[in-house]
Every structure is written in C-alpha cells, then in structure tokens.
C-alpha cells in the first residue's frame, strides 16, 4: 500500500473552462461574450492574447478526451459557454451549441470519464452585459432560464453540475479591480454583482431539484487562508480577520448559514460602501442544500494592514516560500488549514477540490519532453495535505487539477501555463507533461510514496 493512499472511489479529475479552451469564437452560432469583448481591448491582457482560438477544444475535443483516458483520469470538469447556448443570453436557443456539448459529453461517457459541467465560468453574453450584467437583478431569472435549458438539453449526459465558478473572482476582479471582464472599478458594484451571482447559484440549485435528475449539484468557491504577516502586530491580525471575511466568509456564510456576516457589512457601510439591497427571500434562495461543496484554491495569503486599500485596508505581502511562475506561493499547510476551517465552520456533506494546480513556463525540449518538476512537487505537496485531511475525518471526495491543457489564463493571456498537457498554440500540438505521467501513476495506484 502506498504511503499516501486514497480511497478506491476517489474522483481524480482535471478541469477546464469554455472561454479558456474552446476557441471557435465566432463558430457555430455562438454570440459574443464579455471576454470576447474585453480581451480585444489593447492593454487588457498581459501578452496581448485572446481566446479566439485558445486550445481549439471545439475541434479537438476527441483528441483531448483520448489523452484524459490515456492518463487514466476519472473525471473532466468543463463549462458550458452561455453565449454558445443563448447567443443573446436569453430568447432563442442555439441548437448547434447544444449539439456541440452533447457530442463532447457523449465522447466523455464513451471513454468512461465522468463529466462535471460548470454552468457559468465567466463568459457572460455581451448582450446581457449591455443590459447591466451582474449588476442587474434580472440576471437571476436569466441565469435560471439558462440553467434550466442546460438541465433539459444535457441533463441525461452530465454526472456533476457546478453552478457558478468563483463568484468572488468574477465579481471582484471584474467589477472592483478592473482586471477581468467587464473591467469595472467600483467595490459597491462588485458587491452587488456578488449578491446576484449567489442568488443565481441558489436559483439554479432550486430549479435543478424540480427536474428529477439524479446527478449531484454544487458550486465552486475560490478560497484561501489569510494569515497575519506579523502575528505580533494587532493591526495585521485584524487585517487577516477582515480578509477571511472578504475572501471566504461572505460567500460561505451566505450559502451555508443563509446570512452575510453582519460585522463585515457594518464595517463596509461605515467606510462608505453602498450595500446590495437584500430583499425578503434572497438569503433563502442562496442557501440551498448542496450535494457537494467545491473548493478552488492555489495559495494562502499573509496580509498586513494597508491604509491605502479601501475598503478592506489589507494587502498581501510576499514571503520566502517557493513560488510558481505567477508568483503564487506554495503553502500546502495552508491548504490543510483551509479544508479543516471549511469543515469545522460549515460542515459540508462532501467537499470536492474542484481546482488546484500550478502555473509554469513550460516548453517542449529537444527530446520532445516537457519536464515540469515544479508542478509535480506542487501536486505532491498539496495531495499530501488532501490525504492528511481525509485522515482527519474530512470528507474530501475528489481532486481536479487545474488545468487539463495549457489554456487562456484570463488577464495573463496564453503565457501562464497551468496544464498537465502542453499546448503549442501555433500548431495546436499536445504534449503530455512529466507531471501528468506522475499523476497518472498516482491514479493507477490510488496513491503514492513520499
Ligand atoms: O484559470 C483560472 C480558472 O479559470 C479559475 N480559477 C483559477 C484559475 C487559475 O487562475
């Protein structure tokens, strides 16, 4: 038995998302998304790339699925593109889009690979953005209709549903920090968007329960532990506490406790933030019972008090820990703390790690290999913590590496490579990286030695 062994039915997977991989930007009747618009504005993407072609998954999904099978992975997480299903966000459905996803899902099933479909992974139809996007409360209804269409059209082929991917990033990076589509810079606007995303999540779960479908449904939250940079400085200790509220508790309290943390809202209000209007029934909508809770996590943060960073007044500092190519710090012990904190505070029936992984500057060497020891070490260290969490009685049922293939990494463009599989964007040639071969052995042996 391996030193770190996992249950036989542990769900080993890899993840992806529509805009980051599909390409086919104008193909098959797809409408424009906010990312199509945003990525074409000069200066928005670090390397000037966009997702027009990405990994061309649209035309190469069979090859990708055969690689998943070759590696022995049990599950594939992908997202549906809202504007590929409803080019205008609502109204007439695009049959070609539906048929495309049916072909992909059938191919996964034929290869014995489970599908986890994210309903929203950030590519909002531009037509809905033109009507206010996530800041317009009507979006909850638009989203519910879109989710219901997916349940009806694809439900017989899907094994797991994920409603909204990382509401905090879509809301904050897109509406407060201006780094993601649609590119706004207004915290109050971002908080309103977050409230509507959580409502959309809840409305989609509620609608799902009416369908009679048996697949599991959950959400994926972007989370990380926030520690004080200097534990002896009371201002840093307070900054870390506020960042836990901002990053994690705002979302999890809403989903699991049916309320936003009052102390956080009071604090924001006192600092001039306009709070979202929370109407009767909103919190009930948000706090639907979930079949699993998805954690997406990459690093932990060490934060200090920062008087310039309104309205949270906290910012992260770098430590001496090893870093990935994006400067994200390896913090496996923080990953354990995060799983434990989630379990202790919210008691989800089941946790699935729906994203975890490392960016690298990977290339194919002269012998045709992609040597990525940094990623292998990252995966190993983080999986040791998953193993420890399972041993501590936390129900972690699966682990999805972000990402299956290198892909379009949002504001970082195509240069930050997260894949288990290298993609040459000029030729679309795929090369399995060394870390993927290692992971494949881990899956085969249900574990690994130190
Ligand atoms: O690429 C993203 C993904 O779309 C959402 N979670 C984080 C990943 C890495 O930044």
Short mmCIF file of C-alpha atoms and ligand atoms in Angstrom, two decimals:
data_model
loop_
_atom_site.label_atom_id
_atom_site.label_comp_id
_atom_site.label_asym_id
_atom_site.label_seq_id
_atom_site.Cartn_x
_atom_site.Cartn_y
_atom_site.Cartn_z
CA UNK A 1 0.00 0.00 0.00
CA UNK A 2 1.41 3.46 -0.92
CA UNK A 3 2.48 5.77 1.94
CA UNK A 4 -0.21 8.23 0.89
CA UNK A 5 -3.16 6.16 -0.19
CA UNK A 6 -6.57 7.33 -1.35
CA UNK A 7 -9.97 5.65 -1.38
CA UNK A 8 -10.58 3.47 -4.43
CA UNK A 9 -13.57 5.57 -5.47
CA UNK A 10 -11.72 8.90 -5.08
CA UNK A 11 -12.60 11.13 -8.03
CA UNK A 12 -9.39 12.07 -9.83
CA UNK A 13 -10.02 14.71 -12.45
CA UNK A 14 -8.76 17.66 -14.43
CA UNK A 15 -10.56 20.94 -15.04
CA UNK A 16 -11.06 23.46 -17.81
CA UNK A 17 -13.46 26.21 -18.86
CA UNK A 18 -15.15 27.22 -22.10
CA UNK A 19 -13.57 30.60 -22.90
CA UNK A 20 -10.15 29.37 -21.80
CA UNK A 21 -10.07 26.33 -24.07
CA UNK A 22 -12.79 26.15 -26.72
CA UNK A 23 -11.74 28.72 -29.29
CA UNK A 24 -14.25 28.80 -32.12
CA UNK A 25 -15.10 32.32 -31.00
CA UNK A 26 -17.48 33.04 -33.85
CA UNK A 27 -18.29 29.43 -34.82
CA UNK A 28 -21.49 27.50 -34.63
CA UNK A 29 -23.76 30.45 -33.98
CA UNK A 30 -22.04 31.47 -30.74
CA UNK A 31 -22.76 35.01 -29.54
CA UNK A 32 -20.23 37.48 -28.18
CA UNK A 33 -19.22 37.15 -24.53
CA UNK A 34 -17.82 39.82 -22.22
CA UNK A 35 -14.45 38.09 -22.52
CA UNK A 36 -14.53 38.27 -26.32
CA UNK A 37 -15.05 41.99 -25.93
CA UNK A 38 -12.63 42.59 -23.04
CA UNK A 39 -9.71 40.56 -24.39
CA UNK A 40 -9.73 42.51 -27.65
CA UNK A 41 -9.22 45.85 -25.91
CA UNK A 42 -5.49 46.68 -26.17
CA UNK A 43 -3.75 46.65 -22.79
CA UNK A 44 -6.20 44.35 -21.03
CA UNK A 45 -4.25 41.11 -21.49
CA UNK A 46 -0.62 40.94 -20.40
CA UNK A 47 0.70 39.25 -23.54
CA UNK A 48 -1.89 40.68 -25.94
CA UNK A 49 -3.52 37.26 -26.49
CA UNK A 50 -7.22 36.46 -26.61
CA UNK A 51 -9.37 33.32 -26.51
CA UNK A 52 -10.43 33.36 -30.19
CA UNK A 53 -8.61 30.08 -30.82
CA UNK A 54 -7.33 29.11 -27.33
CA UNK A 55 -6.73 25.31 -27.42
CA UNK A 56 -9.23 24.79 -30.23
CA UNK A 57 -11.10 22.34 -28.00
CA UNK A 58 -14.12 22.92 -30.24
CA UNK A 59 -12.43 20.93 -32.98
CA UNK A 60 -10.05 18.79 -30.94
CA UNK A 61 -12.12 17.55 -28.03
CA UNK A 62 -11.86 13.94 -29.18
CA UNK A 63 -8.08 14.10 -29.07
CA UNK A 64 -8.19 15.72 -25.61
CA UNK A 65 -10.59 13.14 -24.27
CA UNK A 66 -8.40 10.35 -25.59
CA UNK A 67 -5.48 11.90 -23.66
CA UNK A 68 -7.59 12.06 -20.49
CA UNK A 69 -8.33 8.38 -20.93
CA UNK A 70 -4.72 7.53 -21.65
CA UNK A 71 -3.76 9.21 -18.36
CA UNK A 72 -6.44 7.25 -16.54
CA UNK A 73 -8.24 10.31 -15.21
CA UNK A 74 -11.75 9.54 -14.00
CA UNK A 75 -13.45 12.90 -14.47
CA UNK A 76 -13.31 16.02 -16.62
CA UNK A 77 -14.57 19.39 -15.48
CA UNK A 78 -15.63 21.75 -18.27
CA UNK A 79 -18.04 24.64 -18.57
CA UNK A 80 -20.82 25.48 -20.96
CA UNK A 81 -20.50 28.81 -22.70
CA UNK A 82 -23.69 30.78 -22.05
CA UNK A 83 -23.46 32.67 -25.38
CA UNK A 84 -22.91 29.40 -27.25
CA UNK A 85 -26.26 28.19 -25.87
CA UNK A 86 -28.07 31.54 -25.93
CA UNK A 87 -26.20 33.92 -28.25
CA UNK A 88 -28.24 36.83 -26.88
CA UNK A 89 -28.23 35.50 -23.32
CA UNK A 90 -31.94 34.68 -23.45
CA UNK A 91 -34.56 34.01 -26.09
CA UNK A 92 -33.78 31.67 -28.91
CA UNK A 93 -31.58 28.67 -28.11
CA UNK A 94 -28.68 27.84 -30.43
CA UNK A 95 -29.14 24.19 -31.42
CA UNK A 96 -25.61 23.98 -32.82
CA UNK A 97 -24.24 24.93 -29.41
CA UNK A 98 -26.36 22.33 -27.68
CA UNK A 99 -25.29 19.66 -30.16
CA UNK A 100 -21.64 20.55 -29.65
CA UNK A 101 -21.87 19.93 -25.90
CA UNK A 102 -23.86 16.74 -26.45
CA UNK A 103 -21.06 15.43 -28.67
CA UNK A 104 -18.43 16.29 -26.04
CA UNK A 105 -20.41 14.73 -23.21
CA UNK A 106 -21.13 11.59 -25.21
CA UNK A 107 -17.48 11.26 -26.04
CA UNK A 108 -16.60 11.52 -22.33
CA UNK A 109 -19.19 8.88 -21.48
CA UNK A 110 -17.97 6.56 -24.26
CA UNK A 111 -14.50 6.83 -22.78
CA UNK A 112 -15.69 6.08 -19.25
CA UNK A 113 -14.92 9.58 -17.98
CA UNK A 114 -17.35 11.38 -15.69
CA UNK A 115 -18.39 14.90 -16.60
CA UNK A 116 -18.57 17.85 -14.22
CA UNK A 117 -20.23 20.76 -16.01
CA UNK A 118 -19.91 24.30 -14.74
CA UNK A 119 -22.90 26.39 -15.75
CA UNK A 120 -21.09 29.73 -15.51
CA UNK A 121 -17.35 30.18 -15.79
CA UNK A 122 -17.27 33.91 -16.52
CA UNK A 123 -18.19 34.21 -20.21
CA UNK A 124 -21.37 36.23 -19.80
CA UNK A 125 -23.18 37.04 -23.06
CA UNK A 126 -22.26 40.62 -24.01
CA UNK A 127 -25.94 41.19 -24.82
CA UNK A 128 -26.72 40.75 -21.12
CA UNK A 129 -23.83 42.97 -20.08
CA UNK A 130 -25.41 45.63 -22.28
CA UNK A 131 -28.45 45.34 -20.00
CA UNK A 132 -26.41 45.80 -16.82
CA UNK A 133 -24.91 42.32 -16.50
CA UNK A 134 -24.44 41.06 -12.94
CA UNK A 135 -25.46 44.41 -11.51
CA UNK A 136 -28.99 43.98 -12.86
CA UNK A 137 -31.16 41.91 -10.51
CA UNK A 138 -33.00 40.49 -13.53
CA UNK A 139 -29.93 38.37 -14.19
CA UNK A 140 -31.09 35.88 -11.58
CA UNK A 141 -34.03 34.99 -13.84
CA UNK A 142 -31.90 34.98 -16.99
CA UNK A 143 -29.46 32.63 -15.31
CA UNK A 144 -32.21 30.33 -14.05
CA UNK A 145 -33.63 30.02 -17.59
CA UNK A 146 -30.19 29.28 -18.98
CA UNK A 147 -29.54 26.64 -16.29
CA UNK A 148 -32.94 25.04 -16.93
CA UNK A 149 -32.13 24.83 -20.63
CA UNK A 150 -28.87 23.03 -19.82
CA UNK A 151 -30.65 20.59 -17.49
CA UNK A 152 -33.22 19.83 -20.18
CA UNK A 153 -30.78 19.57 -23.09
CA UNK A 154 -27.75 17.95 -21.45
CA UNK A 155 -29.04 16.50 -18.17
CA UNK A 156 -29.04 12.89 -19.37
CA UNK A 157 -25.28 13.10 -20.02
CA UNK A 158 -23.95 15.08 -17.02
CA UNK A 159 -22.59 13.47 -13.84
CA UNK A 160 -21.99 16.60 -11.74
CA UNK A 161 -23.19 20.18 -12.01
CA UNK A 162 -21.35 23.23 -10.72
CA UNK A 163 -23.48 26.36 -10.74
CA UNK A 164 -21.16 29.36 -10.64
CA UNK A 165 -17.38 29.25 -10.67
CA UNK A 166 -15.70 31.51 -8.10
CA UNK A 167 -18.23 34.31 -7.59
CA UNK A 168 -15.60 36.31 -5.70
CA UNK A 169 -13.24 36.47 -8.68
CA UNK A 170 -15.96 37.16 -11.26
CA UNK A 171 -17.40 39.87 -9.02
CA UNK A 172 -14.27 41.48 -7.55
CA UNK A 173 -11.71 41.12 -10.36
CA UNK A 174 -14.35 42.08 -12.92
CA UNK A 175 -16.13 44.91 -11.06
CA UNK A 176 -13.72 46.21 -8.40
CA UNK A 177 -10.18 45.62 -9.63
CA UNK A 178 -10.92 46.08 -13.34
CA UNK A 179 -8.58 43.22 -14.27
CA UNK A 180 -11.25 40.91 -15.66
CA UNK A 181 -14.25 41.44 -17.91
CA UNK A 182 -16.29 43.61 -17.84
CA UNK A 183 -13.50 45.77 -16.39
CA UNK A 184 -15.23 47.99 -13.79
CA UNK A 185 -13.56 49.55 -10.77
CA UNK A 186 -16.20 50.01 -8.12
CA UNK A 187 -16.41 47.98 -4.90
CA UNK A 188 -20.13 48.64 -4.32
CA UNK A 189 -20.90 47.49 -7.85
CA UNK A 190 -18.78 44.37 -7.22
CA UNK A 191 -20.65 43.52 -4.02
CA UNK A 192 -23.96 43.87 -5.83
CA UNK A 193 -22.67 41.57 -8.60
CA UNK A 194 -21.57 39.06 -5.92
CA UNK A 195 -25.03 39.10 -4.32
CA UNK A 196 -26.68 38.46 -7.68
CA UNK A 197 -24.22 35.67 -8.52
CA UNK A 198 -25.01 33.96 -5.23
CA UNK A 199 -28.71 34.34 -5.92
CA UNK A 200 -28.24 32.95 -9.42
CA UNK A 201 -26.40 29.99 -7.89
CA UNK A 202 -29.25 29.33 -5.44
CA UNK A 203 -31.95 29.79 -8.07
CA UNK A 204 -30.19 27.27 -10.31
CA UNK A 205 -29.97 24.69 -7.49
CA UNK A 206 -33.64 25.23 -6.62
CA UNK A 207 -34.62 24.77 -10.27
CA UNK A 208 -32.47 21.66 -10.52
CA UNK A 209 -34.33 19.97 -7.66
CA UNK A 210 -37.52 20.24 -9.74
CA UNK A 211 -36.06 18.32 -12.67
CA UNK A 212 -35.88 14.86 -11.12
CA UNK A 213 -32.32 14.49 -12.44
CA UNK A 214 -30.05 12.47 -10.19
CA UNK A 215 -26.61 13.98 -10.80
CA UNK A 216 -25.07 15.94 -7.92
CA UNK A 217 -25.03 19.72 -7.84
CA UNK A 218 -22.74 22.13 -6.01
CA UNK A 219 -20.70 25.29 -6.55
CA UNK A 220 -17.00 26.15 -6.72
CA UNK A 221 -15.65 28.85 -4.44
CA UNK A 222 -12.23 30.42 -4.73
CA UNK A 223 -10.81 30.28 -1.22
CA UNK A 224 -7.59 30.78 0.65
CA UNK A 225 -6.43 31.13 4.23
CA UNK A 226 -5.45 34.64 5.27
CA UNK A 227 -2.76 34.85 7.95
CA UNK A 228 -1.31 37.97 9.58
CA UNK A 229 2.05 38.94 8.10
CA UNK A 230 3.19 39.75 11.61
CA UNK A 231 1.19 37.82 14.20
CA UNK A 232 2.52 40.16 16.91
CA UNK A 233 1.05 43.24 15.23
CA UNK A 234 -2.62 43.60 16.19
CA UNK A 235 -3.32 45.60 13.04
CA UNK A 236 -2.09 42.71 10.85
CA UNK A 237 -4.11 40.26 12.92
CA UNK A 238 -7.21 42.37 12.30
CA UNK A 239 -6.34 42.73 8.58
CA UNK A 240 -6.17 38.94 8.24
CA UNK A 241 -9.51 38.58 10.01
CA UNK A 242 -11.10 41.09 7.60
CA UNK A 243 -9.62 39.29 4.60
CA UNK A 244 -11.11 35.99 5.84
CA UNK A 245 -14.47 37.77 5.84
CA UNK A 246 -13.91 39.31 2.41
CA UNK A 247 -12.50 36.21 0.73
CA UNK A 248 -14.31 33.32 2.37
CA UNK A 249 -16.94 34.06 4.98
CA UNK A 250 -19.06 36.45 2.89
CA UNK A 251 -19.73 33.61 0.42
CA UNK A 252 -19.81 30.58 2.72
CA UNK A 253 -21.94 32.20 5.43
CA UNK A 254 -24.44 33.10 2.70
CA UNK A 255 -24.53 29.60 1.21
CA UNK A 256 -24.39 27.60 4.45
CA UNK A 257 -25.90 29.93 7.06
CA UNK A 258 -28.28 31.95 4.95
CA UNK A 259 -26.86 35.32 6.04
CA UNK A 260 -23.99 37.65 5.26
CA UNK A 261 -21.62 38.29 8.16
CA UNK A 262 -23.18 41.37 9.79
CA UNK A 263 -19.90 42.69 11.19
CA UNK A 264 -18.45 42.74 7.66
CA UNK A 265 -21.43 44.54 6.14
CA UNK A 266 -21.48 47.09 9.01
CA UNK A 267 -17.83 47.73 8.54
CA UNK A 268 -18.13 48.22 4.78
CA UNK A 269 -21.09 50.54 5.26
CA UNK A 270 -19.17 52.62 7.78
CA UNK A 271 -16.44 53.01 5.18
CA UNK A 272 -18.80 54.31 2.51
CA UNK A 273 -19.65 51.16 0.55
CA UNK A 274 -23.21 51.01 -0.78
CA UNK A 275 -24.52 47.64 0.33
CA UNK A 276 -26.58 45.48 -2.05
CA UNK A 277 -30.32 45.51 -1.44
CA UNK A 278 -31.08 42.13 0.14
CA UNK A 279 -34.80 41.50 -0.24
CA UNK A 280 -37.02 39.08 1.61
CA UNK A 281 -36.35 35.57 0.35
CA UNK A 282 -32.92 36.34 -1.15
CA UNK A 283 -30.96 34.53 1.54
CA UNK A 284 -33.33 31.59 1.46
CA UNK A 285 -32.71 31.35 -2.30
CA UNK A 286 -28.95 31.44 -1.80
CA UNK A 287 -28.74 28.85 0.97
CA UNK A 288 -29.99 25.77 -0.88
CA UNK A 289 -28.77 22.39 0.24
CA UNK A 290 -25.83 21.25 -1.87
CA UNK A 291 -24.67 17.74 -2.73
CA UNK A 292 -21.03 18.79 -2.60
CA UNK A 293 -19.01 21.90 -1.97
CA UNK A 294 -16.25 22.74 -4.44
CA UNK A 295 -13.05 24.39 -3.23
CA UNK A 296 -10.76 26.06 -5.76
CA UNK A 297 -7.52 27.04 -4.11
CA UNK A 298 -3.95 27.83 -5.08
CA UNK A 299 -2.12 29.62 -2.24
CA UNK A 300 -2.53 31.24 1.15
CA UNK A 301 -2.01 34.91 1.87
CA UNK A 302 0.00 36.71 4.53
CA UNK A 303 -1.59 40.11 4.98
CA UNK A 304 -0.72 43.37 6.61
CA UNK A 305 -2.74 46.43 7.44
CA UNK A 306 -2.71 48.76 4.42
CA UNK A 307 -4.30 52.17 4.83
CA UNK A 308 -4.34 52.74 1.05
CA UNK A 309 -6.51 49.74 0.17
CA UNK A 310 -10.06 50.92 0.63
CA UNK A 311 -12.38 49.40 1.76
CA UNK A 312 -10.66 46.32 3.17
CA UNK A 313 -7.47 48.07 4.33
CA UNK A 314 -5.38 44.95 3.97
CA UNK A 315 -2.98 43.66 1.36
CA UNK A 316 -0.85 40.56 0.86
CA UNK A 317 2.91 40.52 1.31
CA UNK A 318 5.36 38.07 -0.22
CA UNK A 319 7.17 35.58 1.99
CA UNK A 320 10.21 33.38 1.41
CA UNK A 321 8.09 30.43 0.33
CA UNK A 322 8.72 28.90 -3.13
CA UNK A 323 6.60 30.42 -5.88
CA UNK A 324 5.05 29.34 -9.16
CA UNK A 325 5.72 31.30 -12.35
CA UNK A 326 2.84 33.64 -11.49
CA UNK A 327 4.47 34.41 -8.14
CA UNK A 328 1.81 32.42 -6.27
CA UNK A 329 3.33 30.95 -3.11
CA UNK A 330 3.30 27.27 -2.27
CA UNK A 331 1.56 26.86 1.02
CA UNK A 332 0.40 23.26 1.41
CA UNK A 333 -0.09 23.57 5.18
CA UNK A 334 -2.44 26.49 4.47
CA UNK A 335 -4.39 24.17 2.17
CA UNK A 336 -4.88 21.74 5.06
CA UNK A 337 -5.98 24.59 7.32
CA UNK A 338 -8.46 25.70 4.65
CA UNK A 339 -10.08 22.28 4.31
CA UNK A 340 -10.27 21.99 8.09
CA UNK A 341 -11.63 25.52 8.52
CA UNK A 342 -14.33 24.83 5.92
CA UNK A 343 -15.25 21.52 7.52
CA UNK A 344 -15.26 22.90 11.08
CA UNK A 345 -17.28 26.01 10.28
CA UNK A 346 -19.77 24.82 7.65
CA UNK A 347 -19.85 21.00 7.74
CA UNK A 348 -20.48 20.44 4.00
CA UNK A 349 -21.70 16.88 3.41
CA UNK A 350 -18.91 16.41 0.94
CA UNK A 351 -16.01 18.52 -0.33
CA UNK A 352 -14.52 18.21 -3.80
CA UNK A 353 -11.35 20.11 -4.66
CA UNK A 354 -12.61 21.42 -7.98
CA UNK A 355 -9.37 23.30 -8.83
CA UNK A 356 -5.79 23.24 -7.66
CA UNK A 357 -2.58 23.48 -9.61
CA UNK A 358 0.47 25.49 -10.58
CA UNK A 359 1.47 27.79 -13.42
CA UNK A 360 4.84 27.28 -15.09
CA UNK A 361 6.91 28.46 -18.04
CA UNK A 362 6.86 25.05 -19.69
CA UNK A 363 8.32 24.13 -23.07
CA UNK A 364 8.89 21.01 -25.15
CA UNK A 365 12.58 20.14 -25.00
CA UNK A 366 14.73 18.76 -27.81
CA UNK A 367 13.79 15.20 -26.89
CA UNK A 368 10.10 16.03 -27.09
CA UNK A 369 9.50 16.03 -23.32
CA UNK A 370 8.02 18.67 -21.06
CA UNK A 371 9.91 18.46 -17.79
CA UNK A 372 7.95 20.25 -15.07
CA UNK A 373 9.34 19.12 -11.72
CA UNK A 374 7.92 22.25 -10.04
CA UNK A 375 4.36 21.26 -10.89
CA UNK A 376 4.92 17.67 -9.84
CA UNK A 377 6.26 18.84 -6.48
CA UNK A 378 3.33 21.24 -6.08
CA UNK A 379 0.79 18.48 -6.79
CA UNK A 380 2.57 16.09 -4.49
CA UNK A 381 2.72 18.51 -1.59
CA UNK A 382 -0.92 19.53 -1.98
CA UNK A 383 -2.08 15.91 -2.34
CA UNK A 384 -0.24 15.02 0.86
CA UNK A 385 -2.49 17.58 2.56
CA UNK A 386 -5.63 16.14 0.93
CA UNK A 387 -4.55 12.77 2.26
CA UNK A 388 -3.99 14.28 5.72
CA UNK A 389 -7.43 15.91 5.61
CA UNK A 390 -9.11 12.62 4.70
CA UNK A 391 -7.20 11.00 7.57
CA UNK A 392 -8.52 13.72 9.89
CA UNK A 393 -12.09 12.74 9.02
CA UNK A 394 -12.83 15.47 6.46
CA UNK A 395 -14.88 14.08 3.60
CA UNK A 396 -12.83 15.03 0.53
CA UNK A 397 -14.31 13.04 -2.33
CA UNK A 398 -12.30 14.23 -5.30
CA UNK A 399 -9.49 16.38 -6.64
CA UNK A 400 -9.40 18.16 -10.02
CA UNK A 401 -6.11 19.56 -11.25
CA UNK A 402 -6.30 22.97 -12.83
CA UNK A 403 -5.81 22.51 -15.65
CA UNK A 404 -6.01 19.68 -18.14
CA UNK A 405 -4.40 21.58 -21.03
CA UNK A 406 -2.49 24.84 -21.01
CA UNK A 407 -5.06 27.49 -21.84
CA UNK A 408 -6.01 31.16 -21.90
CA UNK A 409 -5.25 32.37 -18.38
CA UNK A 410 -7.52 35.46 -18.43
CA UNK A 411 -5.58 38.70 -17.88
CA UNK A 412 -2.29 36.76 -18.10
CA UNK A 413 -3.10 35.52 -21.60
CA UNK A 414 -1.53 32.39 -23.02
CA UNK A 415 1.86 32.68 -21.33
CA UNK A 416 0.92 31.29 -17.90
CA UNK A 417 0.77 27.55 -18.47
CA UNK A 418 -1.23 25.56 -15.93
CA UNK A 419 -1.76 22.38 -17.96
CA UNK A 420 -0.96 18.75 -17.36
CA UNK A 421 -0.73 18.77 -21.14
CA UNK A 422 1.36 21.31 -23.04
CA UNK A 423 -0.26 23.09 -25.97
CA UNK A 424 1.78 24.58 -28.80
CA UNK A 425 -0.59 27.37 -29.78
CA UNK A 426 0.89 27.70 -33.28
CA UNK A 427 0.29 24.08 -34.26
CA UNK A 428 -2.19 23.03 -31.51
CA UNK A 429 0.07 20.06 -30.88
CA UNK A 430 -0.43 18.45 -27.44
CA UNK A 431 2.44 17.03 -25.35
CA UNK A 432 1.83 15.25 -22.08
CA UNK A 433 3.97 16.83 -19.36
CA UNK A 434 6.05 14.77 -16.91
CA UNK A 435 3.78 15.82 -14.02
CA UNK A 436 0.84 14.24 -15.84
CA UNK A 437 2.65 10.93 -16.14
CA UNK A 438 3.35 11.12 -12.39
CA UNK A 439 -0.31 11.89 -11.66
CA UNK A 440 -1.38 9.07 -13.90
CA UNK A 441 0.63 6.64 -11.74
CA UNK A 442 -0.90 8.15 -8.62
CA UNK A 443 -4.38 7.49 -10.01
CA UNK A 444 -3.45 3.96 -11.08
CA UNK A 445 -2.01 3.11 -7.65
CA UNK A 446 -4.60 5.10 -5.67
CA UNK A 447 -1.74 6.93 -4.01
CA UNK A 448 2.00 7.50 -3.93
CA UNK A 449 5.08 7.13 -1.79
CA UNK A 450 6.92 10.06 -0.28
O1 LIG B 1 -7.67 29.84 -14.74
C1 LIG B 1 -8.32 30.09 -13.55
C2 LIG B 1 -9.72 29.50 -13.57
O2 LIG B 1 -10.46 29.95 -14.65
C3 LIG B 1 -10.45 29.87 -12.31
N1 LIG B 1 -9.67 29.56 -11.15
C4 LIG B 1 -8.29 29.95 -11.11
C5 LIG B 1 -7.59 29.51 -12.37
C6 LIG B 1 -6.11 29.94 -12.32
O3 LIG B 1 -6.03 31.32 -12.22
#
